[in-house]
Every structure is written in structure tokens, then in C-alpha cells.
Amino acid sequence: MQAAIASSNTNLPTGRLDGAKQAFAIESSGGLLNAAAYRPIIVSWRGGAPVRLDQLANVVDGSKTTS
């Protein structure tokens, strides 16, 4: 499950434009910014059907620490 979430949340350069006098890095905008963006992530497949994160957990904005 962790690998599925990590691979869905990227913020990496995706390419480069080279000009005669300048070069630009093109960055992806694949970062997930809130809980709603994480809900539809497919974390597994069962019987040929996708299992999404929101089917397994209550996905909400916030923070919680465990002790």
C-alpha cells in the first residue's frame, strides 16, 4: 500500500527544454495536496477490480501522532 501511495505522489523533473541561450527544467505537478487527492489511489486489485484507498481507510485532512 505504501508503494502505491508513494508512486502516485510525485514531484520530479519530467523533462528539459534547451534553447540557444537558456535551458528550462519542466517539472511535473503530480503532488497530492490534500486528503481528497489520495482517496482514489488504487492500492491493490482483488478479483480483477481495483481496491482504492478510501475503501480501506478513512482518508481525512489533518495530523495525528502515535505514541
CSV table of N, CA and C in Angstrom, one decimal:
chain,number,residue,atom,x,y,z
A,1,MET,N,0.8,-1.2,0.0
A,1,MET,CA,0.0,0.0,0.0
A,1,MET,C,0.9,1.3,0.0
A,2,GLN,N,1.9,1.3,0.8
A,2,GLN,CA,2.8,2.4,0.9
A,2,GLN,C,3.4,2.7,-0.5
A,3,ALA,N,3.8,1.7,-1.2
A,3,ALA,CA,4.4,1.9,-2.6
A,3,ALA,C,3.4,2.5,-3.5
A,4,ALA,N,2.2,2.1,-3.5
A,4,ALA,CA,1.2,2.6,-4.4
A,4,ALA,C,0.9,4.1,-4.1
A,5,ILE,N,0.9,4.5,-2.8
A,5,ILE,CA,0.7,5.9,-2.5
A,5,ILE,C,1.9,6.7,-2.9
A,6,ALA,N,3.1,6.2,-2.6
A,6,ALA,CA,4.3,7.0,-3.0
A,6,ALA,C,4.5,7.2,-4.5
A,7,SER,N,4.1,6.1,-5.3
A,7,SER,CA,4.2,6.3,-6.7
A,7,SER,C,3.2,7.2,-7.3
A,8,SER,N,2.1,7.5,-6.6
A,8,SER,CA,1.1,8.4,-7.0
A,8,SER,C,1.4,9.8,-6.7
A,9,ASN,N,2.3,10.0,-5.8
A,9,ASN,CA,2.6,11.4,-5.3
A,9,ASN,C,4.0,11.8,-5.7
A,10,THR,N,4.1,12.3,-6.9
A,10,THR,CA,5.5,12.7,-7.5
A,10,THR,C,5.6,14.2,-7.6
A,11,ASN,N,6.9,14.6,-7.5
A,11,ASN,CA,7.2,16.0,-7.7
A,11,ASN,C,8.6,16.0,-8.2
A,12,LEU,N,8.8,15.5,-9.5
A,12,LEU,CA,10.1,15.3,-10.1
A,12,LEU,C,10.2,16.0,-11.4
A,13,PRO,N,11.4,16.4,-11.8
A,13,PRO,CA,11.6,17.0,-13.2
A,13,PRO,C,11.1,15.9,-14.2
A,14,THR,N,10.4,16.4,-15.2
A,14,THR,CA,9.9,15.4,-16.2
A,14,THR,C,10.6,15.6,-17.6
A,15,GLY,N,11.3,16.7,-17.7
A,15,GLY,CA,12.0,17.0,-19.0
A,15,GLY,C,12.8,18.3,-18.9
A,16,ARG,N,13.3,18.6,-20.1
A,16,ARG,CA,14.1,19.8,-20.2
A,16,ARG,C,13.9,20.4,-21.6
A,17,LEU,N,13.9,21.8,-21.6
A,17,LEU,CA,13.8,22.5,-22.9
A,17,LEU,C,15.2,23.2,-23.0
A,18,ASP,N,15.9,23.0,-24.1
A,18,ASP,CA,17.1,23.6,-24.4
A,18,ASP,C,17.0,24.6,-25.5
A,19,GLY,N,17.3,25.9,-25.2
A,19,GLY,CA,17.3,26.9,-26.2
A,19,GLY,C,18.7,27.4,-26.6
A,20,ALA,N,18.8,28.3,-27.4
A,20,ALA,CA,20.1,28.8,-27.8
A,20,ALA,C,20.8,29.5,-26.7
A,21,LYS,N,20.1,30.2,-25.8
A,21,LYS,CA,20.7,30.9,-24.7
A,21,LYS,C,20.2,30.5,-23.3
A,22,GLN,N,19.1,29.7,-23.3
A,22,GLN,CA,18.6,29.3,-22.0
A,22,GLN,C,18.1,27.9,-22.0
A,23,ALA,N,18.1,27.3,-20.8
A,23,ALA,CA,17.5,25.9,-20.6
A,23,ALA,C,16.5,26.0,-19.5
A,24,PHE,N,15.5,25.2,-19.6
A,24,PHE,CA,14.4,25.2,-18.6
A,24,PHE,C,14.1,23.7,-18.2
A,25,ALA,N,14.0,23.5,-16.9
A,25,ALA,CA,13.5,22.2,-16.4
A,25,ALA,C,12.0,22.2,-16.4
A,26,ILE,N,11.4,21.2,-16.9
A,26,ILE,CA,9.9,21.0,-16.8
A,26,ILE,C,9.6,20.1,-15.6
A,27,GLU,N,8.9,20.6,-14.7
A,27,GLU,CA,8.5,19.8,-13.5
A,27,GLU,C,7.1,19.3,-13.6
A,28,SER,N,6.9,18.1,-13.1
A,28,SER,CA,5.5,17.5,-13.0
A,28,SER,C,4.7,18.2,-11.9
A,29,SER,N,3.4,18.2,-12.0
A,29,SER,CA,2.6,18.8,-11.0
A,29,SER,C,1.8,17.6,-10.4
A,30,GLY,N,2.4,16.5,-10.2
A,30,GLY,CA,1.7,15.3,-9.7
A,30,GLY,C,1.7,15.2,-8.2
A,31,GLY,N,2.0,16.3,-7.5
A,31,GLY,CA,2.0,16.2,-6.0
A,31,GLY,C,0.5,16.2,-5.5
A,32,LEU,N,0.3,15.4,-4.5
A,32,LEU,CA,-1.1,15.3,-3.9
A,32,LEU,C,-1.1,16.3,-2.8
A,33,LEU,N,-2.0,17.2,-2.8
A,33,LEU,CA,-2.0,18.3,-1.8
A,33,LEU,C,-3.0,18.2,-0.7
A,34,ASN,N,-4.0,17.3,-0.8
A,34,ASN,CA,-5.0,17.1,0.3
A,34,ASN,C,-5.5,15.7,0.3
A,35,ALA,N,-6.3,15.4,1.3
A,35,ALA,CA,-6.8,14.0,1.5
A,35,ALA,C,-7.7,13.6,0.3
A,36,ALA,N,-8.4,14.5,-0.2
A,36,ALA,CA,-9.3,14.1,-1.3
A,36,ALA,C,-8.5,13.5,-2.5
A,37,ALA,N,-7.3,14.0,-2.7
A,37,ALA,CA,-6.5,13.6,-3.8
A,37,ALA,C,-6.0,12.1,-3.6
A,38,TYR,N,-5.9,11.7,-2.3
A,38,TYR,CA,-5.4,10.4,-2.0
A,38,TYR,C,-6.5,9.3,-2.1
A,39,ARG,N,-7.7,9.7,-1.9
A,39,ARG,CA,-8.8,8.7,-1.8
A,39,ARG,C,-8.9,7.8,-3.0
A,40,PRO,N,-8.8,8.2,-4.2
A,40,PRO,CA,-9.0,7.3,-5.4
A,40,PRO,C,-7.7,6.4,-5.7
A,41,ILE,N,-6.7,6.6,-5.0
A,41,ILE,CA,-5.4,5.8,-5.3
A,41,ILE,C,-5.7,4.3,-5.2
A,42,ILE,N,-5.4,3.6,-6.3
A,42,ILE,CA,-5.5,2.1,-6.3
A,42,ILE,C,-4.4,1.5,-5.5
A,43,VAL,N,-4.7,0.8,-4.5
A,43,VAL,CA,-3.6,0.2,-3.6
A,43,VAL,C,-3.5,-1.3,-3.8
A,44,SER,N,-4.5,-1.9,-4.5
A,44,SER,CA,-4.5,-3.3,-4.7
A,44,SER,C,-5.5,-3.7,-5.7
A,45,TRP,N,-5.5,-4.9,-6.2
A,45,TRP,CA,-6.5,-5.5,-7.1
A,45,TRP,C,-7.0,-6.8,-6.5
A,46,ARG,N,-8.3,-6.9,-6.4
A,46,ARG,CA,-9.0,-8.2,-5.9
A,46,ARG,C,-10.0,-8.6,-6.9
A,47,GLY,N,-9.9,-9.8,-7.4
A,47,GLY,CA,-10.9,-10.3,-8.3
A,47,GLY,C,-11.0,-9.5,-9.6
A,48,GLY,N,-9.9,-8.9,-10.0
A,48,GLY,CA,-9.9,-8.1,-11.2
A,48,GLY,C,-10.4,-6.7,-11.0
A,49,ALA,N,-10.8,-6.3,-9.8
A,49,ALA,CA,-11.3,-5.0,-9.5
A,49,ALA,C,-10.4,-4.2,-8.7
A,50,PRO,N,-10.3,-2.9,-8.9
A,50,PRO,CA,-9.3,-2.1,-8.1
A,50,PRO,C,-9.9,-1.9,-6.7
A,51,VAL,N,-8.9,-1.9,-5.8
A,51,VAL,CA,-9.2,-1.6,-4.4
A,51,VAL,C,-8.6,-0.2,-4.1
A,52,ARG,N,-9.4,0.8,-3.8
A,52,ARG,CA,-9.0,2.1,-3.6
A,52,ARG,C,-8.8,2.4,-2.1
A,53,LEU,N,-7.9,3.4,-1.9
A,53,LEU,CA,-7.5,3.7,-0.5
A,53,LEU,C,-8.7,4.1,0.3
A,54,ASP,N,-9.7,4.8,-0.2
A,54,ASP,CA,-10.8,5.2,0.6
A,54,ASP,C,-11.8,4.0,0.9
A,55,GLN,N,-11.6,2.9,0.3
A,55,GLN,CA,-12.3,1.7,0.6
A,55,GLN,C,-11.7,1.0,1.8
A,56,LEU,N,-10.5,1.3,2.1
A,56,LEU,CA,-9.8,0.6,3.2
A,56,LEU,C,-9.6,1.5,4.5
A,57,ALA,N,-9.7,2.8,4.3
A,57,ALA,CA,-9.4,3.7,5.4
A,57,ALA,C,-10.2,5.0,5.3
A,58,ASN,N,-10.3,5.7,6.4
A,58,ASN,CA,-11.0,7.0,6.5
A,58,ASN,C,-9.9,8.0,6.1
A,59,VAL,N,-9.9,8.6,5.0
A,59,VAL,CA,-8.9,9.5,4.5
A,59,VAL,C,-9.3,10.9,4.7
A,60,VAL,N,-8.7,11.6,5.7
A,60,VAL,CA,-9.1,12.9,6.0
A,60,VAL,C,-7.9,13.8,6.1
A,61,ASP,N,-8.1,15.1,6.0
A,61,ASP,CA,-7.0,16.1,6.2
A,61,ASP,C,-6.8,16.3,7.7
A,62,GLY,N,-5.5,16.3,8.1
A,62,GLY,CA,-5.2,16.5,9.5
A,62,GLY,C,-3.9,15.8,9.8
A,63,SER,N,-3.6,15.8,11.1
A,63,SER,CA,-2.4,15.1,11.5
A,63,SER,C,-2.7,14.4,12.9
A,64,LYS,N,-2.0,13.3,13.1
A,64,LYS,CA,-2.2,12.6,14.3
A,64,LYS,C,-0.8,11.9,14.6
A,65,THR,N,-0.4,12.0,15.8
A,65,THR,CA,0.8,11.4,16.2
A,65,THR,C,0.5,10.1,17.0
A,66,THR,N,1.3,9.1,16.9
A,66,THR,CA,1.1,7.9,17.7
A,66,THR,C,2.2,7.8,18.7
A,67,SER,N,1.9,7.3,19.9
A,67,SER,CA,2.9,7.2,20.9
A,67,SER,C,3.1,5.8,21.4
